């Protein structure tokens, strides 16, 4: 079989497609008739997702047809955005952008990139190229609102930011899920379509699923056990579990023992974190902590998995580090049924270069101009973008290029950032919507519909529950005059490059940048490789993919391993190529200077010592009219623009505040009534739903709402705008190690609104 669409007798044509709307990356069958999508189903022949589909997959039709999706470039004139030609848009971008660089330098241009870029091969590969050509130190991304603690911890322990250990769920017998809801997400920093089915199989073979979360949500509902935890208490719980393991002699690293460095330092660091000492701080009884530690350590095939709830808190990096330290000292790291490392077919740095040892990662190579926050993975905290625009002086940000990014809605301090964006001399946005952030842009350059582009996941095979390689072709031909995003980025790169350093023609620029890369990596063989890669007329992202596949761990090595992968072979495999279950990869995967797993990074030890100062009695909230705020993952909501798609927007209103009945009675809240949430002079109004699935003292509101700002063009979303929880979060609260925003466990005042007060 191959990518050739299958035509039926009724005139419909079925196209294989990989869904780009969340991390599950499911295979789809898209049925088309007369140029229109008429049906989308899960692709049963997909080697990875095996027919699974969630509502987001069906919504690809809505996204493709959405009348609000931008199909032409826009320029702001007299305060209004108007459609223009591509040439006119690029001319305006050049007119505004070049003087900023000439007068104020490259750091005066900031970059902001959102998570949709991770789902598009052209954006992900070519944003990095553009950023390198621009050379600005002011790079901000959604990673510091979501996952940077996990990336920093993985880099410190294993030597690379994307050497992330994920549960080997198909062989796991005890899965402890902390601060995550994979029933709704189908994995986050873990690509695992049909989590429900895999969890059911785990339990059917006698395994146990345990969930620890301030809310008894969808995953907890199918689990064998659920424990409430005080928001922000994850590091304390995990330290208490690790203390138990080490104090009771439950550590058994097995074959990992000679690869682990720093176990004695860890033992000393957690000595004060007994279950009794941490119980009040994390809200989990001491005996429950001991039971969890013993069950986990004594199950031969077990894994702890933590995600956004463990990252978006003050001790996010420490919590992430303690998770993999527990996995390691109990022998559950790099072991079947434990936390294992995928081996991606392409683009994974931990499959390249000398195996087993490397330079490791470096943090703080520069710092933000105003607050002095260290860069992490080349990025600065998103919550610092506003102050970098507002604060005068050398290095002040005067221009912004945003790529699939909506920080006005998705980041704490959004109202402040919206005001700051108005002060920019130049703002250029690559985006398919006129949203809360792009409404401030002088120029908007839209991308194509996902159904008009080829697709290969660059990032997510590095996080997948099983190794695979899959490619899907465009379902529809793109408009003839529409620039694909990788070419848009190359045209912008030519604008910002030193004079004469990069051709204006994006195809020639692509050749020049690729040859430059090959000269560095292949030396005298660069020209021969360039010829081989270009022989079949490949250009742009697919040429990069051909290089990555052929030189990757399963590749044909340009003829030296004829049975190996090439792009042609992956394209010919309709539904992809299964590369097998996860396999042990230590020590080969390591890129640390010591060549060992660094169990005791100095940064983490120092921050754990700071946490030890908090081992004092704590209340569930700061005062009687306050609750601790947490977010909530919804199956039909991954990015804010999904609220504009009918398939995902239908049904009951999802932007509701969940409150425990005890708290509701104390605060005078009623089911179906409205409440005001306030903090730091900011407030929002929310509908209230009473639910005993909430931990007393905690209130939950989903992320990504607040579509009531003038100047946007999200017609369906605006009909039920919801409330933006980020409006009451503090943009100065961050995990100091990673710079990640603190989104969980923030105390907010809650007041019942009377009908006359509701706006």
GROMACS .gro file of C-alpha atoms in nm, residues 324-686:
model
  363
  324UNK     CA    1   1.282   1.030   3.745
  325UNK     CA    2   1.503   0.992   4.050
  326UNK     CA    3   1.237   0.768   4.203
  327UNK     CA    4   1.209   0.579   3.874
  328UNK     CA    5   1.589   0.537   3.867
  329UNK     CA    6   1.666   0.427   4.224
  330UNK     CA    7   1.389   0.164   4.215
  331UNK     CA    8   1.515   0.017   3.888
  332UNK     CA    9   1.213   0.140   3.694
  333UNK     CA   10   1.409   0.371   3.462
  334UNK     CA   11   1.509   0.234   3.121
  335UNK     CA   12   1.340  -0.092   3.210
  336UNK     CA   13   1.051  -0.273   3.041
  337UNK     CA   14   0.725  -0.157   3.193
  338UNK     CA   15   0.892   0.144   3.352
  339UNK     CA   16   0.999   0.487   3.229
  340UNK     CA   17   1.177   0.433   2.898
  341UNK     CA   18   1.329   0.643   2.624
  342UNK     CA   19   1.184   0.634   2.270
  343UNK     CA   20   1.424   0.610   1.979
  344UNK     CA   21   1.288   0.837   1.709
  345UNK     CA   22   1.358   0.764   1.344
  346UNK     CA   23   1.452   1.125   1.270
  347UNK     CA   24   1.557   1.454   1.431
  348UNK     CA   25   1.644   1.315   1.777
  349UNK     CA   26   1.972   1.463   1.904
  350UNK     CA   27   2.016   1.171   2.146
  351UNK     CA   28   2.059   0.935   1.849
  352UNK     CA   29   2.336   1.146   1.694
  353UNK     CA   30   2.701   1.198   1.772
  354UNK     CA   31   2.911   1.004   2.020
  355UNK     CA   32   2.687   0.773   2.228
  356UNK     CA   33   2.705   0.761   2.605
  357UNK     CA   34   2.871   1.093   2.677
  358UNK     CA   35   2.845   1.456   2.570
  359UNK     CA   36   2.850   1.820   2.670
  360UNK     CA   37   2.528   1.806   2.867
  361UNK     CA   38   2.309   2.115   2.889
  362UNK     CA   39   2.394   2.468   2.994
  363UNK     CA   40   2.154   2.711   3.154
  364UNK     CA   41   2.200   3.086   3.197
  365UNK     CA   42   2.421   3.162   2.898
  366UNK     CA   43   2.253   3.503   2.909
  367UNK     CA   44   1.984   3.664   3.118
  368UNK     CA   45   1.680   3.879   3.056
  369UNK     CA   46   1.757   4.250   3.049
  370UNK     CA   47   1.509   4.370   3.313
  371UNK     CA   48   1.459   4.090   3.568
  372UNK     CA   49   1.784   3.902   3.510
  373UNK     CA   50   1.610   3.566   3.456
  374UNK     CA   51   1.844   3.304   3.307
  375UNK     CA   52   1.781   3.166   2.962
  376UNK     CA   53   1.686   2.800   2.953
  377UNK     CA   54   1.714   2.602   2.628
  378UNK     CA   55   1.778   2.934   2.451
  379UNK     CA   56   1.449   3.081   2.577
  380UNK     CA   57   1.336   3.338   2.831
  381UNK     CA   58   1.015   3.316   3.037
  382UNK     CA   59   0.709   3.422   2.840
  383UNK     CA   60   0.587   3.619   3.140
  384UNK     CA   61   0.881   3.861   3.094
  385UNK     CA   62   0.789   3.971   2.741
  386UNK     CA   63   0.576   4.264   2.856
  387UNK     CA   64   0.846   4.417   3.075
  388UNK     CA   65   1.104   4.382   2.798
  389UNK     CA   66   0.877   4.591   2.573
  390UNK     CA   67   0.780   4.844   2.841
  391UNK     CA   68   1.119   4.919   2.996
  392UNK     CA   69   1.330   5.181   2.814
  393UNK     CA   70   1.703   5.144   2.768
  394UNK     CA   71   1.960   4.958   2.561
  395UNK     CA   72   1.817   4.632   2.436
  396UNK     CA   73   1.454   4.732   2.473
  397UNK     CA   74   1.227   4.513   2.262
  398UNK     CA   75   1.078   4.728   1.987
  399UNK     CA   76   0.961   4.459   1.743
  400UNK     CA   77   0.796   4.121   1.784
  401UNK     CA   78   0.755   3.831   1.546
  402UNK     CA   79   0.495   3.589   1.682
  403UNK     CA   80   0.456   3.242   1.534
  404UNK     CA   81   0.134   3.051   1.615
  405UNK     CA   82   0.144   3.221   1.953
  406UNK     CA   83  -0.132   3.380   2.162
  407UNK     CA   84   0.031   3.487   2.490
  408UNK     CA   85  -0.223   3.764   2.553
  409UNK     CA   86  -0.467   3.482   2.630
  410UNK     CA   87  -0.236   3.197   2.731
  411UNK     CA   88   0.008   3.372   2.963
  412UNK     CA   89  -0.032   3.536   3.304
  413UNK     CA   90  -0.031   3.913   3.273
  414UNK     CA   91  -0.218   3.908   2.943
  415UNK     CA   92  -0.385   4.249   2.986
  416UNK     CA   93  -0.047   4.405   3.058
  417UNK     CA   94   0.106   4.237   2.754
  418UNK     CA   95  -0.180   4.357   2.531
  419UNK     CA   96  -0.103   4.715   2.631
  420UNK     CA   97   0.268   4.662   2.573
  421UNK     CA   98   0.214   4.524   2.223
  422UNK     CA   99   0.048   4.850   2.126
  423UNK     CA  100   0.381   5.028   2.185
  424UNK     CA  101   0.583   4.821   1.937
  425UNK     CA  102   0.732   4.978   1.625
  426UNK     CA  103   0.677   4.653   1.439
  427UNK     CA  104   0.478   4.338   1.503
  428UNK     CA  105   0.458   4.056   1.250
  429UNK     CA  106   0.250   3.745   1.316
  430UNK     CA  107   0.249   3.410   1.140
  431UNK     CA  108  -0.098   3.286   1.230
  432UNK     CA  109  -0.421   3.155   1.079
  433UNK     CA  110  -0.646   3.362   1.309
  434UNK     CA  111  -0.703   3.722   1.406
  435UNK     CA  112  -0.695   3.649   1.777
  436UNK     CA  113  -0.628   3.823   2.106
  437UNK     CA  114  -0.255   3.858   2.027
  438UNK     CA  115  -0.243   3.895   1.649
  439UNK     CA  116  -0.499   4.177   1.657
  440UNK     CA  117  -0.204   4.395   1.765
  441UNK     CA  118   0.009   4.295   1.465
  442UNK     CA  119   0.097   4.534   1.185
  443UNK     CA  120   0.130   4.240   0.944
  444UNK     CA  121  -0.029   3.892   0.964
  445UNK     CA  122   0.106   3.618   0.736
  446UNK     CA  123  -0.126   3.314   0.744
  447UNK     CA  124  -0.028   2.954   0.698
  448UNK     CA  125  -0.208   2.686   0.504
  449UNK     CA  126  -0.482   2.457   0.626
  450UNK     CA  127  -0.332   2.139   0.775
  451UNK     CA  128  -0.511   1.946   0.501
  452UNK     CA  129  -0.310   2.138   0.239
  453UNK     CA  130   0.031   2.032   0.370
  454UNK     CA  131   0.234   1.715   0.404
  455UNK     CA  132   0.283   1.601   0.761
  456UNK     CA  133   0.556   1.428   0.959
  457UNK     CA  134   0.583   1.465   1.335
  458UNK     CA  135   0.927   1.593   1.427
  459UNK     CA  136   0.894   1.616   1.806
  460UNK     CA  137   0.638   1.357   1.910
  461UNK     CA  138   0.814   1.034   1.802
  462UNK     CA  139   1.073   1.142   2.061
  463UNK     CA  140   0.797   1.113   2.323
  464UNK     CA  141   0.595   0.819   2.191
  465UNK     CA  142   0.486   0.506   2.377
  466UNK     CA  143   0.611   0.301   2.079
  467UNK     CA  144   0.866   0.367   1.805
  468UNK     CA  145   0.730   0.441   1.460
  469UNK     CA  146   0.772   0.649   1.143
  470UNK     CA  147   0.467   0.791   0.961
  471UNK     CA  148   0.412   1.044   0.686
  472UNK     CA  149   0.093   1.177   0.532
  473UNK     CA  150   0.050   1.368   0.207
  474UNK     CA  151  -0.171   1.675   0.155
  475UNK     CA  152  -0.540   1.603   0.111
  476UNK     CA  153  -0.594   1.917  -0.099
  477UNK     CA  154  -0.362   2.115  -0.321
  478UNK     CA  155  -0.276   2.452  -0.164
  479UNK     CA  156  -0.386   2.776  -0.331
  480UNK     CA  157  -0.139   2.863  -0.603
  481UNK     CA  158  -0.056   3.205  -0.458
  482UNK     CA  159  -0.030   3.100  -0.094
  483UNK     CA  160   0.317   3.088   0.056
  484UNK     CA  161   0.380   2.785   0.282
  485UNK     CA  162   0.507   2.881   0.624
  486UNK     CA  163   0.859   2.750   0.573
  487UNK     CA  164   0.897   2.979   0.273
  488UNK     CA  165   0.746   3.268   0.468
  489UNK     CA  166   1.007   3.218   0.738
  490UNK     CA  167   1.285   3.207   0.480
  491UNK     CA  168   1.166   3.532   0.321
  492UNK     CA  169   1.172   3.692   0.665
  493UNK     CA  170   1.515   3.542   0.728
  494UNK     CA  171   1.646   3.707   0.412
  495UNK     CA  172   1.513   4.042   0.542
  496UNK     CA  173   1.699   4.017   0.872
  497UNK     CA  174   2.020   3.856   0.745
  498UNK     CA  175   2.325   4.077   0.699
  499UNK     CA  176   2.326   4.235   0.355
  500UNK     CA  177   2.396   3.980   0.084
  501UNK     CA  178   2.422   3.685   0.322
  502UNK     CA  179   2.100   3.509   0.222
  503UNK     CA  180   1.914   3.505  -0.111
  504UNK     CA  181   1.569   3.666  -0.114
  505UNK     CA  182   1.431   3.371  -0.314
  506UNK     CA  183   1.319   3.121  -0.046
  507UNK     CA  184   1.421   2.818  -0.253
  508UNK     CA  185   1.772   2.953  -0.300
  509UNK     CA  186   1.784   3.050   0.067
  510UNK     CA  187   1.686   2.694   0.158
  511UNK     CA  188   1.970   2.558  -0.056
  512UNK     CA  189   2.218   2.795   0.105
  513UNK     CA  190   2.117   2.713   0.462
  514UNK     CA  191   2.114   2.337   0.403
  515UNK     CA  192   2.454   2.343   0.236
  516UNK     CA  193   2.589   2.546   0.526
  517UNK     CA  194   2.458   2.282   0.769
  518UNK     CA  195   2.609   2.000   0.562
  519UNK     CA  196   2.945   2.173   0.544
  520UNK     CA  197   2.956   2.181   0.923
  521UNK     CA  198   2.836   1.823   0.974
  522UNK     CA  199   2.976   1.635   0.673
  523UNK     CA  200   3.276   1.841   0.566
  524UNK     CA  201   3.413   1.730   0.227
  525UNK     CA  202   3.111   1.508   0.162
  526UNK     CA  203   2.869   1.799   0.183
  527UNK     CA  204   2.831   1.853  -0.192
  528UNK     CA  205   2.771   1.484  -0.260
  529UNK     CA  206   2.507   1.470   0.014
  530UNK     CA  207   2.344   1.783  -0.123
  531UNK     CA  208   2.318   1.623  -0.465
  532UNK     CA  209   2.176   1.299  -0.323
  533UNK     CA  210   1.916   1.483  -0.117
  534UNK     CA  211   1.803   1.694  -0.411
  535UNK     CA  212   1.801   1.419  -0.672
  536UNK     CA  213   1.426   1.355  -0.655
  537UNK     CA  214   1.332   1.722  -0.657
  538UNK     CA  215   1.288   1.738  -0.283
  539UNK     CA  216   1.289   2.086  -0.129
  540UNK     CA  217   1.213   2.243   0.203
  541UNK     CA  218   1.093   2.030   0.498
  542UNK     CA  219   1.078   1.705   0.302
  543UNK     CA  220   1.442   1.738   0.203
  544UNK     CA  221   1.529   1.794   0.569
  545UNK     CA  222   1.322   1.486   0.653
  546UNK     CA  223   1.501   1.276   0.392
  547UNK     CA  224   1.834   1.371   0.548
  548UNK     CA  225   1.715   1.300   0.901
  549UNK     CA  226   1.560   0.963   0.817
  550UNK     CA  227   1.849   0.832   0.610
  551UNK     CA  228   2.110   0.937   0.866
  552UNK     CA  229   1.898   0.833   1.166
  553UNK     CA  230   1.917   0.515   1.374
  554UNK     CA  231   1.695   0.316   1.136
  555UNK     CA  232   1.813   0.485   0.816
  556UNK     CA  233   1.979   0.345   0.507
  557UNK     CA  234   2.287   0.560   0.575
  558UNK     CA  235   2.281   0.671   0.211
  559UNK     CA  236   2.318   0.321   0.073
  560UNK     CA  237   2.539   0.163   0.338
  561UNK     CA  238   2.235  -0.013   0.490
  562UNK     CA  239   2.003  -0.083   0.196
  563UNK     CA  240   1.731  -0.224   0.422
  564UNK     CA  241   1.714   0.101   0.617
  565UNK     CA  242   1.460   0.382   0.605
  566UNK     CA  243   1.430   0.649   0.342
  567UNK     CA  244   1.157   0.904   0.292
  568UNK     CA  245   1.031   0.706  -0.007
  569UNK     CA  246   0.990   0.394   0.207
  570UNK     CA  247   0.803   0.582   0.479
  571UNK     CA  248   0.575   0.744   0.221
  572UNK     CA  249   0.504   0.407   0.063
  573UNK     CA  250   0.388   0.261   0.394
  574UNK     CA  251   0.026   0.371   0.422
  575UNK     CA  252  -0.036   0.393   0.794
  576UNK     CA  253   0.333   0.414   0.875
  577UNK     CA  254   0.609   0.176   0.978
  578UNK     CA  255   0.607   0.014   1.322
  579UNK     CA  256   0.959   0.021   1.465
  580UNK     CA  257   0.873  -0.183   1.771
  581UNK     CA  258   0.830  -0.138   2.145
  582UNK     CA  259   1.061   0.080   2.349
  583UNK     CA  260   1.400  -0.077   2.424
  584UNK     CA  261   1.659  -0.004   2.695
  585UNK     CA  262   1.887   0.278   2.578
  586UNK     CA  263   2.122   0.347   2.868
  587UNK     CA  264   2.405   0.428   2.862
  588UNK     CA  265   2.397   0.488   2.483
  589UNK     CA  266   2.139   0.768   2.512
  590UNK     CA  267   2.336   0.971   2.768
  591UNK     CA  268   2.499   1.298   2.667
  592UNK     CA  269   2.619   1.405   3.012
  593UNK     CA  270   2.987   1.499   3.064
  594UNK     CA  271   3.022   1.219   3.320
  595UNK     CA  272   2.861   0.959   3.097
  596UNK     CA  273   2.628   0.874   3.385
  597UNK     CA  274   2.275   0.956   3.496
  598UNK     CA  275   2.314   1.268   3.711
  599UNK     CA  276   2.090   1.191   4.007
  600UNK     CA  277   2.197   1.499   4.202
  601UNK     CA  278   2.211   1.812   3.983
  602UNK     CA  279   2.336   2.101   4.195
  603UNK     CA  280   2.047   2.324   4.087
  604UNK     CA  281   1.788   2.073   4.204
  605UNK     CA  282   1.961   2.001   4.534
  606UNK     CA  283   1.976   2.372   4.612
  607UNK     CA  284   1.609   2.428   4.531
  608UNK     CA  285   1.506   2.123   4.733
  609UNK     CA  286   1.688   2.283   5.027
  610UNK     CA  287   1.469   2.590   4.974
  611UNK     CA  288   1.161   2.368   4.980
  612UNK     CA  289   1.275   2.222   5.313
  613UNK     CA  290   1.216   2.564   5.469
  614UNK     CA  291   0.843   2.517   5.399
  615UNK     CA  292   0.808   2.202   5.609
  616UNK     CA  293   0.577   2.377   5.852
  617UNK     CA  294   0.202   2.343   5.902
  618UNK     CA  295   0.005   2.494   5.613
  619UNK     CA  296  -0.363   2.563   5.561
  620UNK     CA  297  -0.556   2.469   5.249
  621UNK     CA  298  -0.591   2.835   5.155
  622UNK     CA  299  -0.450   3.166   5.277
  623UNK     CA  300  -0.777   3.293   5.429
  624UNK     CA  301  -1.139   3.196   5.466
  625UNK     CA  302  -1.249   3.368   5.142
  626UNK     CA  303  -0.967   3.223   4.929
  627UNK     CA  304  -0.932   2.901   4.732
  628UNK     CA  305  -0.631   2.756   4.552
  629UNK     CA  306  -0.673   2.783   4.176
  630UNK     CA  307  -0.581   2.504   3.935
  631UNK     CA  308  -0.642   2.458   3.563
  632UNK     CA  309  -0.824   2.174   3.391
  633UNK     CA  310  -0.766   1.979   3.071
  634UNK     CA  311  -1.067   1.930   2.844
  635UNK     CA  312  -1.087   1.667   2.570
  636UNK     CA  313  -1.234   1.919   2.325
  637UNK     CA  314  -0.995   2.201   2.405
  638UNK     CA  315  -0.618   2.197   2.345
  639UNK     CA  316  -0.551   2.542   2.200
  640UNK     CA  317  -0.770   2.850   2.243
  641UNK     CA  318  -0.868   2.870   1.874
  642UNK     CA  319  -1.037   2.531   1.902
  643UNK     CA  320  -1.325   2.713   2.071
  644UNK     CA  321  -1.405   2.848   1.723
  645UNK     CA  322  -1.468   2.504   1.571
  646UNK     CA  323  -1.832   2.382   1.584
  647UNK     CA  324  -1.748   2.018   1.652
  648UNK     CA  325  -1.547   2.115   1.959
  649UNK     CA  326  -1.756   2.410   2.075
  650UNK     CA  327  -2.090   2.231   2.084
  651UNK     CA  328  -2.240   2.094   2.402
  652UNK     CA  329  -2.246   2.239   2.752
  653UNK     CA  330  -2.032   2.536   2.846
  654UNK     CA  331  -1.696   2.404   2.963
  655UNK     CA  332  -1.548   2.720   3.106
  656UNK     CA  333  -1.693   2.665   3.451
  657UNK     CA  334  -1.543   2.688   3.798
  658UNK     CA  335  -1.562   2.357   3.984
  659UNK     CA  336  -1.598   2.402   4.360
  660UNK     CA  337  -1.645   2.150   4.641
  661UNK     CA  338  -1.989   2.176   4.807
  662UNK     CA  339  -1.827   2.245   5.146
  663UNK     CA  340  -1.647   2.548   5.006
  664UNK     CA  341  -1.959   2.659   4.825
  665UNK     CA  342  -2.160   2.656   5.146
  666UNK     CA  343  -1.892   2.851   5.330
  667UNK     CA  344  -1.861   3.112   5.053
  668UNK     CA  345  -2.231   3.138   4.970
  669UNK     CA  346  -2.187   2.991   4.619
  670UNK     CA  347  -2.467   2.808   4.440
  671UNK     CA  348  -2.467   2.549   4.164
  672UNK     CA  349  -2.530   2.740   3.840
  673UNK     CA  350  -2.465   3.075   4.007
  674UNK     CA  351  -2.175   3.308   3.935
  675UNK     CA  352  -1.869   3.406   4.133
  676UNK     CA  353  -1.598   3.668   4.115
  677UNK     CA  354  -1.238   3.546   4.131
  678UNK     CA  355  -0.986   3.816   4.214
  679UNK     CA  356  -0.619   3.860   4.287
  680UNK     CA  357  -0.383   4.155   4.271
  681UNK     CA  358  -0.647   4.400   4.156
  682UNK     CA  359  -0.761   4.181   3.864
  683UNK     CA  360  -1.091   3.992   3.862
  684UNK     CA  361  -1.299   3.764   3.642
  685UNK     CA  362  -1.657   3.636   3.658
  686UNK     CA  363  -1.719   3.264   3.628
   0.00000   0.00000   0.00000
